Structures are given as structure tokens and as C-alpha cells.
PDB file of C-alpha atoms in Angstrom:
ATOM      1  CA  MET A   1      -0.014  -0.017  -0.009  1.00 96.00           C
ATOM      2  CA  GLN A   2       1.179   3.481  -0.792  1.00 97.00           C
ATOM      3  CA  GLN A   3       2.694   5.467   2.089  1.00 98.00           C
ATOM      4  CA  ARG A   4       2.649   9.206   2.510  1.00 98.00           C
ATOM      5  CA  PRO A   5       4.659  11.533   4.758  1.00 98.00           C
ATOM      6  CA  TYR A   6       3.403  12.388   8.192  1.00 98.00           C
ATOM      7  CA  GLY A   7       5.144  15.593   9.247  1.00 86.00           C
ATOM      8  CA  SER A   8       8.601  16.585   8.095  1.00 80.00           C
ATOM      9  CA  ALA A   9      10.760  14.046   9.953  1.00 78.00           C
ATOM     10  CA  GLY A  10      10.624  11.358   7.283  1.00 88.00           C
ATOM     11  CA  GLU A  11       7.863   9.324   8.932  1.00 96.00           C
ATOM     12  CA  THR A  12       5.181   7.832   6.658  1.00 98.00           C
ATOM     13  CA  LEU A  13       1.753   6.238   7.097  1.00 98.00           C
ATOM     14  CA  SER A  14      -0.314   3.915   4.947  1.00 98.00           C
ATOM     15  CA  ILE A  15      -2.844   5.937   2.970  1.00 98.00           C
ATOM     16  CA  VAL A  16      -5.668   3.896   4.567  1.00 98.00           C
ATOM     17  CA  GLY A  17      -5.680   3.372   8.310  1.00 98.00           C
ATOM     18  CA  MET A  18      -7.613   1.053  10.560  1.00 98.00           C
ATOM     19  CA  GLY A  19     -10.051   2.611  12.953  1.00 98.00           C
ATOM     20  CA  ALA A  20     -10.325   0.209  15.873  1.00 98.00           C
ATOM     21  CA  ILE A  21     -14.070   0.232  15.829  1.00 98.00           C
ATOM     22  CA  VAL A  22     -13.464  -2.528  13.279  1.00 98.00           C
ATOM     23  CA  VAL A  23     -12.521  -4.845  16.175  1.00 98.00           C
ATOM     24  CA  MET A  24     -15.076  -3.504  18.680  1.00 98.00           C
ATOM     25  CA  ASN A  25     -17.262  -6.362  19.911  1.00 98.00           C
ATOM     26  CA  ALA A  26     -15.236  -8.885  17.917  1.00 98.00           C
ATOM     27  CA  THR A  27     -13.948 -12.072  19.514  1.00 98.00           C
ATOM     28  CA  VAL A  28     -10.276 -12.318  20.469  1.00 98.00           C
ATOM     29  CA  ALA A  29      -9.638 -14.566  17.473  1.00 98.00           C
ATOM     30  CA  GLU A  30     -11.549 -12.228  15.097  1.00 98.00           C
ATOM     31  CA  ALA A  31      -9.627  -9.191  16.339  1.00 98.00           C
ATOM     32  CA  ALA A  32      -6.290 -10.983  15.881  1.00 98.00           C
ATOM     33  CA  GLU A  33      -7.239 -12.133  12.363  1.00 98.00           C
ATOM     34  CA  ARG A  34      -8.457  -8.691  11.288  1.00 98.00           C
ATOM     35  CA  VAL A  35      -5.392  -6.851  12.586  1.00 98.00           C
ATOM     36  CA  GLY A  36      -3.029  -9.455  11.099  1.00 98.00           C
ATOM     37  CA  TRP A  37      -4.781  -9.178   7.754  1.00 98.00           C
ATOM     38  CA  ALA A  38      -4.528  -5.387   7.824  1.00 98.00           C
ATOM     39  CA  VAL A  39      -0.805  -5.494   8.534  1.00 98.00           C
ATOM     40  CA  ASP A  40      -0.284  -8.048   5.758  1.00 98.00           C
ATOM     41  CA  GLN A  41      -2.039  -5.622   3.397  1.00 98.00           C
ATOM     42  CA  GLY A  42       0.389  -2.825   4.280  1.00 98.00           C
ATOM     43  CA  VAL A  43      -1.715  -0.933   6.806  1.00 98.00           C
ATOM     44  CA  THR A  44       0.610   0.808   9.260  1.00 98.00           C
ATOM     45  CA  TYR A  45      -1.733   3.422  10.790  1.00 98.00           C
ATOM     46  CA  PHE A  46      -4.128   2.363  13.609  1.00 98.00           C
ATOM     47  CA  ASP A  47      -6.510   4.660  15.449  1.00 98.00           C
ATOM     48  CA  VAL A  48      -8.430   4.051  18.625  1.00 98.00           C
ATOM     49  CA  ALA A  49     -10.260   5.864  21.467  1.00 98.00           C
ATOM     50  CA  PRO A  50     -11.613   4.954  24.850  1.00 98.00           C
ATOM     51  CA  THR A  51     -15.116   5.894  23.738  1.00 97.00           C
ATOM     52  CA  TYR A  52     -15.158   3.120  21.084  1.00 97.00           C
ATOM     53  CA  GLY A  53     -16.751   0.492  23.319  1.00 97.00           C
ATOM     54  CA  ASN A  54     -14.239  -2.285  24.048  1.00 98.00           C
ATOM     55  CA  ALA A  55     -12.051  -1.448  21.035  1.00 98.00           C
ATOM     56  CA  GLN A  56      -8.968  -0.711  23.139  1.00 98.00           C
ATOM     57  CA  GLU A  57      -9.196  -3.991  24.959  1.00 98.00           C
ATOM     58  CA  MET A  58      -9.595  -5.893  21.669  1.00 98.00           C
ATOM     59  CA  LEU A  59      -6.949  -4.018  19.727  1.00 98.00           C
ATOM     60  CA  GLY A  60      -4.238  -4.192  22.384  1.00 98.00           C
ATOM     61  CA  PRO A  61      -3.565  -7.962  22.301  1.00 98.00           C
ATOM     62  CA  ALA A  62      -4.183  -8.155  18.548  1.00 98.00           C
ATOM     63  CA  LEU A  63      -1.695  -5.402  17.739  1.00 98.00           C
ATOM     64  CA  GLU A  64       0.922  -6.362  20.275  1.00 98.00           C
ATOM     65  CA  PRO A  65       2.965  -8.637  17.877  1.00 98.00           C
ATOM     66  CA  TYR A  66       3.198  -5.783  15.374  1.00 98.00           C
ATOM     67  CA  ARG A  67       3.543  -2.828  17.729  1.00 98.00           C
ATOM     68  CA  GLU A  68       7.009  -1.775  16.645  1.00 97.00           C
ATOM     69  CA  LYS A  69       6.030  -1.843  12.957  1.00 97.00           C
ATOM     70  CA  VAL A  70       2.976   0.421  13.178  1.00 98.00           C
ATOM     71  CA  PHE A  71       1.885   3.949  14.030  1.00 98.00           C
ATOM     72  CA  LEU A  72      -0.638   3.866  16.888  1.00 98.00           C
ATOM     73  CA  ALA A  73      -2.893   6.869  17.478  1.00 98.00           C
ATOM     74  CA  CYS A  74      -5.179   7.213  20.521  1.00 98.00           C
ATOM     75  CA  LYS A  75      -7.488  10.012  21.713  1.00 98.00           C
ATOM     76  CA  SER A  76      -8.944  11.447  24.862  1.00 98.00           C
ATOM     77  CA  GLU A  77     -12.364  13.127  25.075  1.00 98.00           C
ATOM     78  CA  LYS A  78     -11.463  14.577  28.519  1.00 98.00           C
ATOM     79  CA  ARG A  79     -11.189  18.335  28.595  1.00 98.00           C
ATOM     80  CA  ASP A  80      -9.287  18.686  31.883  1.00 98.00           C
ATOM     81  CA  ALA A  81      -5.665  17.803  32.658  1.00 98.00           C
ATOM     82  CA  ALA A  82      -6.422  15.365  35.461  1.00 98.00           C
ATOM     83  CA  GLY A  83      -8.943  13.525  33.321  1.00 98.00           C
ATOM     84  CA  VAL A  84      -6.502  13.257  30.409  1.00 98.00           C
ATOM     85  CA  SER A  85      -3.709  11.974  32.604  1.00 98.00           C
ATOM     86  CA  GLU A  86      -5.938   9.202  33.989  1.00 98.00           C
ATOM     87  CA  ALA A  87      -7.327   8.350  30.565  1.00 98.00           C
ATOM     88  CA  LEU A  88      -3.836   8.165  29.021  1.00 98.00           C
ATOM     89  CA  GLU A  89      -2.567   5.693  31.626  1.00 98.00           C
ATOM     90  CA  ASN A  90      -5.679   3.537  31.176  1.00 98.00           C
ATOM     91  CA  SER A  91      -5.265   3.545  27.391  1.00 98.00           C
ATOM     92  CA  LEU A  92      -1.600   2.664  27.582  1.00 98.00           C
ATOM     93  CA  ARG A  93      -2.407  -0.345  29.758  1.00 98.00           C
ATOM     94  CA  ALA A  94      -5.292  -1.485  27.504  1.00 98.00           C
ATOM     95  CA  LEU A  95      -3.218  -1.094  24.360  1.00 98.00           C
ATOM     96  CA  ARG A  96      -0.256  -2.964  25.924  1.00 98.00           C
ATOM     97  CA  THR A  97       2.209  -0.255  24.983  1.00 98.00           C
ATOM     98  CA  ASP A  98       4.515   2.249  26.694  1.00 98.00           C
ATOM     99  CA  ARG A  99       3.772   5.130  24.331  1.00 98.00           C
ATOM    100  CA  PHE A 100       1.449   6.388  21.608  1.00 98.00           C
ATOM    101  CA  ASP A 101       2.809   7.647  18.330  1.00 98.00           C
ATOM    102  CA  LEU A 102      -0.015  10.198  18.237  1.00 98.00           C
ATOM    103  CA  TYR A 103      -2.307  11.414  21.070  1.00 98.00           C
ATOM    104  CA  GLN A 104      -5.284  13.537  20.125  1.00 98.00           C
ATOM    105  CA  LEU A 105      -7.888  15.727  21.719  1.00 98.00           C
ATOM    106  CA  HIS A 106     -11.038  13.888  20.696  1.00 98.00           C
ATOM    107  CA  ALA A 107     -13.843  15.671  18.797  1.00 97.00           C
ATOM    108  CA  LEU A 108     -13.357  19.360  19.348  1.00 97.00           C
ATOM    109  CA  SER A 109     -16.855  20.494  18.417  1.00 95.00           C
ATOM    110  CA  THR A 110     -17.393  23.963  19.934  1.00 96.00           C
ATOM    111  CA  MET A 111     -15.458  27.027  20.924  1.00 97.00           C
ATOM    112  CA  ASP A 112     -16.276  26.114  24.540  1.00 98.00           C
ATOM    113  CA  ASP A 113     -14.305  22.932  23.963  1.00 98.00           C
ATOM    114  CA  VAL A 114     -11.336  24.981  22.731  1.00 98.00           C
ATOM    115  CA  GLU A 115     -11.507  27.384  25.615  1.00 98.00           C
ATOM    116  CA  GLN A 116     -11.650  24.560  28.127  1.00 98.00           C
ATOM    117  CA  VAL A 117      -8.720  22.508  26.830  1.00 98.00           C
ATOM    118  CA  PHE A 118      -6.479  25.551  26.587  1.00 98.00           C
ATOM    119  CA  GLY A 119      -7.618  27.098  29.861  1.00 98.00           C
ATOM    120  CA  PRO A 120      -6.016  26.687  33.360  1.00 98.00           C
ATOM    121  CA  GLY A 121      -5.981  23.040  34.286  1.00 98.00           C
ATOM    122  CA  GLY A 122      -7.127  22.133  30.785  1.00 98.00           C
ATOM    123  CA  ALA A 123      -6.310  19.060  28.742  1.00 98.00           C
ATOM    124  CA  MET A 124      -3.382  20.623  26.926  1.00 98.00           C
ATOM    125  CA  GLU A 125      -1.338  20.801  30.094  1.00 98.00           C
ATOM    126  CA  ALA A 126      -1.497  17.030  30.370  1.00 98.00           C
ATOM    127  CA  PHE A 127      -0.827  16.574  26.661  1.00 98.00           C
ATOM    128  CA  VAL A 128       2.358  18.585  26.778  1.00 98.00           C
ATOM    129  CA  ARG A 129       3.530  16.814  29.947  1.00 98.00           C
ATOM    130  CA  ALA A 130       2.903  13.392  28.371  1.00 98.00           C
ATOM    131  CA  ARG A 131       5.059  14.358  25.376  1.00 98.00           C
ATOM    132  CA  GLU A 132       7.815  15.620  27.613  1.00 98.00           C
ATOM    133  CA  ALA A 133       7.690  12.300  29.520  1.00 98.00           C
ATOM    134  CA  GLY A 134       7.964  10.257  26.302  1.00 98.00           C
ATOM    135  CA  LYS A 135       4.491   8.718  26.675  1.00 98.00           C
ATOM    136  CA  VAL A 136       3.391  10.261  23.395  1.00 98.00           C
ATOM    137  CA  ARG A 137       5.404  11.341  20.395  1.00 98.00           C
ATOM    138  CA  HIS A 138       3.029  13.569  18.447  1.00 98.00           C
ATOM    139  CA  LEU A 139       0.134  15.726  19.499  1.00 98.00           C
ATOM    140  CA  GLY A 140      -3.025  16.345  17.462  1.00 98.00           C
ATOM    141  CA  PHE A 141      -6.769  16.605  17.613  1.00 98.00           C
ATOM    142  CA  SER A 142      -9.909  15.518  15.799  1.00 98.00           C
ATOM    143  CA  ALA A 143     -12.724  17.902  14.970  1.00 97.00           C
ATOM    144  CA  HIS A 144     -16.093  18.070  13.245  1.00 92.00           C
ATOM    145  CA  SER A 145     -16.210  21.883  13.441  1.00 95.00           C
ATOM    146  CA  GLN A 146     -14.285  24.185  11.155  1.00 96.00           C
ATOM    147  CA  GLU A 147     -14.399  27.024  13.650  1.00 97.00           C
ATOM    148  CA  ALA A 148     -13.046  24.933  16.507  1.00 98.00           C
ATOM    149  CA  ALA A 149     -10.364  23.285  14.283  1.00 98.00           C
ATOM    150  CA  VAL A 150      -8.998  26.575  13.000  1.00 98.00           C
ATOM    151  CA  ALA A 151      -9.022  28.082  16.485  1.00 98.00           C
ATOM    152  CA  ALA A 152      -7.129  25.117  17.943  1.00 98.00           C
ATOM    153  CA  MET A 153      -4.422  25.381  15.283  1.00 98.00           C
ATOM    154  CA  GLU A 154      -4.082  29.099  16.007  1.00 98.00           C
ATOM    155  CA  ARG A 155      -3.327  28.320  19.684  1.00 98.00           C
ATOM    156  CA  PHE A 156      -0.875  25.421  19.492  1.00 98.00           C
ATOM    157  CA  PRO A 157       1.569  23.908  16.981  1.00 98.00           C
ATOM    158  CA  PHE A 158      -0.151  20.539  16.586  1.00 98.00           C
ATOM    159  CA  ASP A 159       1.443  17.816  14.546  1.00 98.00           C
ATOM    160  CA  SER A 160      -1.794  16.755  12.836  1.00 98.00           C
ATOM    161  CA  VAL A 161      -5.516  17.295  12.579  1.00 98.00           C
ATOM    162  CA  LEU A 162      -8.082  14.513  11.929  1.00 98.00           C
ATOM    163  CA  PHE A 163     -11.237  15.856  10.277  1.00 98.00           C
ATOM    164  CA  PRO A 164     -13.918  14.992   7.708  1.00 97.00           C
ATOM    165  CA  VAL A 165     -12.760  15.239   4.111  1.00 98.00           C
ATOM    166  CA  ASN A 166     -15.866  14.148   2.209  1.00 96.00           C
ATOM    167  CA  TYR A 167     -16.788  14.821  -1.404  1.00 96.00           C
ATOM    168  CA  ALA A 168     -20.359  16.002  -0.696  1.00 94.00           C
ATOM    169  CA  ALA A 169     -19.643  18.045   2.410  1.00 93.00           C
ATOM    170  CA  TRP A 170     -16.696  19.687   0.690  1.00 95.00           C
ATOM    171  CA  ASN A 171     -18.311  20.516  -2.675  1.00 93.00           C
ATOM    172  CA  ILE A 172     -21.887  21.259  -1.596  1.00 91.00           C
ATOM    173  CA  SER A 173     -21.620  22.488   2.007  1.00 89.00           C
ATOM    174  CA  ASP A 174     -18.090  23.978   1.858  1.00 93.00           C
ATOM    175  CA  PHE A 175     -17.129  21.917   4.930  1.00 95.00           C
ATOM    176  CA  GLY A 176     -13.431  21.076   5.048  1.00 96.00           C
ATOM    177  CA  PRO A 177     -11.631  23.636   2.837  1.00 97.00           C
ATOM    178  CA  ALA A 178     -11.042  26.082   5.727  1.00 97.00           C
ATOM    179  CA  ILE A 179      -9.451  23.367   7.944  1.00 98.00           C
ATOM    180  CA  MET A 180      -7.337  22.082   5.043  1.00 98.00           C
ATOM    181  CA  ALA A 181      -6.083  25.535   4.144  1.00 98.00           C
ATOM    182  CA  GLU A 182      -5.163  26.444   7.736  1.00 98.00           C
ATOM    183  CA  ALA A 183      -3.420  23.097   8.277  1.00 98.00           C
ATOM    184  CA  GLU A 184      -1.434  23.385   5.035  1.00 97.00           C
ATOM    185  CA  ARG A 185      -0.432  27.000   5.912  1.00 97.00           C
ATOM    186  CA  ARG A 186       0.888  25.883   9.284  1.00 97.00           C
ATOM    187  CA  GLY A 187       2.493  22.634   8.116  1.00 97.00           C
ATOM    188  CA  VAL A 188       0.032  20.484  10.135  1.00 98.00           C
ATOM    189  CA  ALA A 189      -0.472  16.958   8.746  1.00 98.00           C
ATOM    190  CA  ARG A 190      -3.975  16.158   7.530  1.00 98.00           C
ATOM    191  CA  LEU A 191      -5.728  12.921   8.424  1.00 98.00           C
ATOM    192  CA  ALA A 192      -9.135  12.291   6.862  1.00 98.00           C
ATOM    193  CA  LEU A 193     -12.384  11.041   8.327  1.00 97.00           C
ATOM    194  CA  LYS A 194     -15.684  10.281   6.595  1.00 97.00           C
ATOM    195  CA  ALA A 195     -14.368   9.780   3.047  1.00 97.00           C
ATOM    196  CA  MET A 196     -17.082   7.143   2.567  1.00 97.00           C
ATOM    197  CA  ALA A 197     -19.888   8.955   4.305  1.00 96.00           C
ATOM    198  CA  HIS A 198     -23.101   9.417   2.361  1.00 94.00           C
ATOM    199  CA  GLY A 199     -25.369  11.326   4.678  1.00 90.00           C
ATOM    200  CA  LYS A 200     -27.826  11.036   7.562  1.00 90.00           C
ATOM    201  CA  TRP A 201     -29.547   7.759   8.205  1.00 91.00           C
ATOM    202  CA  PRO A 202     -33.206   7.744   7.144  1.00 86.00           C
ATOM    203  CA  GLU A 203     -35.449   8.453  10.144  1.00 86.00           C
ATOM    204  CA  ARG A 204     -37.306   5.199   9.565  1.00 86.00           C
ATOM    205  CA  GLY A 205     -36.349   1.723   8.466  1.00 84.00           C
ATOM    206  CA  PRO A 206     -33.503  -0.613   9.428  1.00 88.00           C
ATOM    207  CA  ARG A 207     -29.857   0.399   9.327  1.00 93.00           C
ATOM    208  CA  ARG A 208     -27.714  -1.873   7.150  1.00 94.00           C
ATOM    209  CA  TRP A 209     -24.566  -0.996   9.090  1.00 97.00           C
ATOM    210  CA  PRO A 210     -24.923  -0.756  12.896  1.00 95.00           C
ATOM    211  CA  LYS A 211     -21.654   0.943  13.857  1.00 96.00           C
ATOM    212  CA  PRO A 212     -21.479   4.242  11.862  1.00 95.00           C
ATOM    213  CA  TRP A 213     -23.623   7.124  13.194  1.00 93.00           C
ATOM    214  CA  TYR A 214     -23.975   8.218   9.547  1.00 93.00           C
ATOM    215  CA  GLU A 215     -25.046   6.251   6.449  1.00 94.00           C
ATOM    216  CA  PRO A 216     -21.942   5.101   4.611  1.00 96.00           C
ATOM    217  CA  LEU A 217     -21.569   4.470   0.903  1.00 97.00           C
ATOM    218  CA  ASP A 218     -21.333   0.694   0.438  1.00 97.00           C
ATOM    219  CA  ALA A 219     -21.544  -0.014  -3.323  1.00 97.00           C
ATOM    220  CA  ALA A 220     -18.238  -0.638  -5.064  1.00 96.00           C
ATOM    221  CA  ARG A 221     -18.197   2.202  -7.588  1.00 97.00           C
ATOM    222  CA  PRO A 222     -19.265   5.110  -5.321  1.00 98.00           C
ATOM    223  CA  VAL A 223     -16.994   3.835  -2.539  1.00 98.00           C
ATOM    224  CA  GLU A 224     -14.069   3.731  -4.988  1.00 98.00           C
ATOM    225  CA  LEU A 225     -14.722   7.251  -6.282  1.00 98.00           C
ATOM    226  CA  ALA A 226     -15.355   8.732  -2.841  1.00 98.00           C
ATOM    227  CA  LEU A 227     -12.227   7.184  -1.315  1.00 98.00           C
ATOM    228  CA  ARG A 228     -10.110   8.233  -4.276  1.00 98.00           C
ATOM    229  CA  TRP A 229     -11.537  11.743  -4.173  1.00 98.00           C
ATOM    230  CA  THR A 230     -10.491  12.127  -0.531  1.00 98.00           C
ATOM    231  CA  LEU A 231      -7.043  10.656  -1.149  1.00 98.00           C
ATOM    232  CA  SER A 232      -6.664  13.091  -4.042  1.00 98.00           C
ATOM    233  CA  ARG A 233      -6.744  15.923  -1.556  1.00 98.00           C
ATOM    234  CA  SER A 234      -3.521  16.823   0.345  1.00 98.00           C
ATOM    235  CA  VAL A 235      -4.053  14.274   3.129  1.00 98.00           C
ATOM    236  CA  THR A 236      -1.676  11.732   4.593  1.00 98.00           C
ATOM    237  CA  ALA A 237      -4.258   9.019   5.164  1.00 98.00           C
ATOM    238  CA  ALA A 238      -7.943   8.238   5.497  1.00 98.00           C
ATOM    239  CA  LEU A 239      -9.843   6.197   8.048  1.00 98.00           C
ATOM    240  CA  PRO A 240     -12.765   4.205   6.585  1.00 98.00           C
ATOM    241  CA  PRO A 241     -15.980   3.320   8.557  1.00 97.00           C
ATOM    242  CA  GLY A 242     -15.594   0.854  11.442  1.00 97.00           C
ATOM    243  CA  GLU A 243     -17.389  -2.014   9.680  1.00 98.00           C
ATOM    244  CA  TRP A 244     -15.129  -4.905   8.791  1.00 98.00           C
ATOM    245  CA  ASP A 245     -16.585  -5.417   5.294  1.00 98.00           C
ATOM    246  CA  LEU A 246     -16.306  -1.716   4.440  1.00 98.00           C
ATOM    247  CA  PHE A 247     -12.757  -1.576   5.830  1.00 98.00           C
ATOM    248  CA  ARG A 248     -11.701  -4.509   3.694  1.00 98.00           C
ATOM    249  CA  MET A 249     -13.282  -2.870   0.653  1.00 98.00           C
ATOM    250  CA  ALA A 250     -11.363   0.328   1.360  1.00 98.00           C
ATOM    251  CA  VAL A 251      -8.051  -1.455   1.765  1.00 98.00           C
ATOM    252  CA  GLY A 252      -8.541  -3.374  -1.492  1.00 97.00           C
ATOM    253  CA  LEU A 253      -9.322  -0.181  -3.373  1.00 97.00           C
ATOM    254  CA  ALA A 254      -6.372   1.637  -1.859  1.00 96.00           C
ATOM    255  CA  GLN A 255      -3.962  -0.924  -3.301  1.00 96.00           C
ATOM    256  CA  ASP A 256      -4.707   0.439  -6.782  1.00 93.00           C
ATOM    257  CA  TYR A 257      -5.074   4.082  -5.831  1.00 97.00           C
ATOM    258  CA  ARG A 258      -4.859   6.701  -8.538  1.00 97.00           C
ATOM    259  CA  PRO A 259      -6.005  10.346  -8.418  1.00 98.00           C
ATOM    260  CA  VAL A 260      -9.615  10.988  -9.319  1.00 98.00           C
ATOM    261  CA  SER A 261     -10.253  12.799 -12.632  1.00 98.00           C
ATOM    262  CA  PRO A 262     -12.621  15.693 -13.234  1.00 98.00           C
ATOM    263  CA  ASP A 263     -15.003  13.397 -15.130  1.00 98.00           C
ATOM    264  CA  GLU A 264     -14.943  10.920 -12.246  1.00 98.00           C
ATOM    265  CA  THR A 265     -15.617  13.730  -9.769  1.00 98.00           C
ATOM    266  CA  ALA A 266     -18.653  14.692 -11.775  1.00 98.00           C
ATOM    267  CA  GLU A 267     -19.783  11.030 -11.693  1.00 98.00           C
ATOM    268  CA  LEU A 268     -19.204  10.929  -7.961  1.00 97.00           C
ATOM    269  CA  MET A 269     -21.319  14.003  -7.311  1.00 96.00           C
ATOM    270  CA  ALA A 270     -24.313  12.196  -8.799  1.00 96.00           C
ATOM    271  CA  TYR A 271     -24.214   9.969  -5.688  1.00 93.00           C
ATOM    272  CA  ALA A 272     -24.388  12.983  -3.313  1.00 93.00           C
ATOM    273  CA  PRO A 273     -27.338  12.984  -0.886  1.00 87.00           C
ATOM    274  CA  ASP A 274     -29.990  15.695  -0.835  1.00 77.00           C
ATOM    275  CA  GLU A 275     -28.769  16.784   2.623  1.00 69.00           C
ATOM    276  CA  PRO A 276     -24.990  16.250   2.669  1.00 57.00           C
ATOM    277  CA  THR A 277     -24.218  18.230   5.795  1.00 67.00           C
ATOM    278  CA  ILE A 278     -23.802  15.776   8.662  1.00 79.00           C
ATOM    279  CA  PHE A 279     -21.158  17.957  10.399  1.00 70.00           C
ATOM    280  CA  PRO A 280     -21.822  21.069  12.569  1.00 61.00           C
TER     281      PRO A 280
END
């Protein structure tokens, strides 16, 4: 699988990463098989968070044999320093590792979030201490808000930002360009969420995929075009939905990645939902 630079120190990540929701609620054997398969396919980027059910507990043992070969990212949704410090130690134990390659503020969504994490006793105090202690190597954040993401980058030299880079949200709702531009200007690595998102789930009827909070694309051609569209932006890597079948599809498509053409972008836009904005 193609690798792309993360930062300026010569480090690279696979262009498709594994979100650990893929192993949430799996058996021990299933988790080991899925992680082993991903590594065999060239996946080097793994992402997890304590809020993903039992994903940490399932990923830790499965990833342990490959730990020195991969880039492991974790997150904390805590906004205060004490909460982050406790969460970090819990995550390190669950993931069976002595450090994270990337530790991220999870889901900055409002300016109140930004004010809290950068305020006295806020999460960033613990983040910086953890890096100084060698428990994390890089610092970043994830965001579903352009305002919060840009504000966070203005306040701290983060190594990366994880945010939605989705064809419909970008082209119809103008969600994403402001984050991308600010990150590029500051030399912050870009990691992509929601490449394969379609839109909101219908209010009625069964959901084909139980894990995503949004309705994902799941037919081969639109998935291919949507993933290639995201990877054609200036991102290091993309995280597919947490469903095993959709993750496998994305990994397979990424093996033959090529930039999307203008004609293909026009074809892709025909799949866009009537209400593409699923991000605040």
C-alpha cells in the first residue's frame, strides 16, 4: 500500500488506516485475524479511542505482535488535565504499549471545547507533559467543526488534525476547505475522516450498518470514487468506517489508488445525498 509523509521528519503512514471500531465487539480470534490481515495488506496506521466500546481492549492484544512496525494513534475526550492523565494511563495499559505515536484531543466541536482544553488546568497541560515524559510522540486533535479546528491550530503547533474530508460536504456544503487551508499553511499533517460517508440515516427503516452514526456508501463504484476523491486531496491518510466489510473494501481499493479525474468527480457528485451536511 502506498505510504505518505506524516510531518517533516521522514515518517510515513499507509494511505488507509484502521479505525479500531473494526474490532469493537469482535472475539479475540476475530480481532487478531483482522489486525493481522490489515498489517499483511500494508496498513501501518491504527487509530483508537476509549469511547469506542471495548475497542482498546480488543486491539491491544491483537496489535501487540506488530507494535514496533505500526503507528498507533489514540485520543482522549477529557477536557481537563487530570482527566486526560488518567485516561492516558488507562489507554496505555489497555493497548499494551508504553507510548502512543499520536495522542489527540477527541472531537473538538465547539469554541467552549477549545477554551476549556487551553484554559487553566485544561487538557493541553497534560498533553504537553505526556510528550515531555515520552508517553506520546506527536500531539493532534480531531474535529467536526471548522471554527473549533482553526481556532485550535491558532493556539498550538499541533502535529496533525483529523477531520472529515468528504466529497459531498466539501463541494456542496463547503465543509473542510477552511481546515485544510489552515493546516497546510501551518504545516500540520492532515488525516481524513468520513471519506465514505453518504449522509444522515433515514429516520425510519433498518440500518444496514450498525456501527457508523452516519449512512456510509457501500456499493463498489461510489466507494471507490469517494475514497479516491479524498485521497486526491492533500491528506496523509484516510480512516474508513468501522465495519469490517467496508474496511476490507477500502483497503482493497487503496492498493490500486490513482487520483480521481474531473470526469470521475462529476460522476461521484451524482451519488451525493440531498442533505449532505452531517457535520456542525
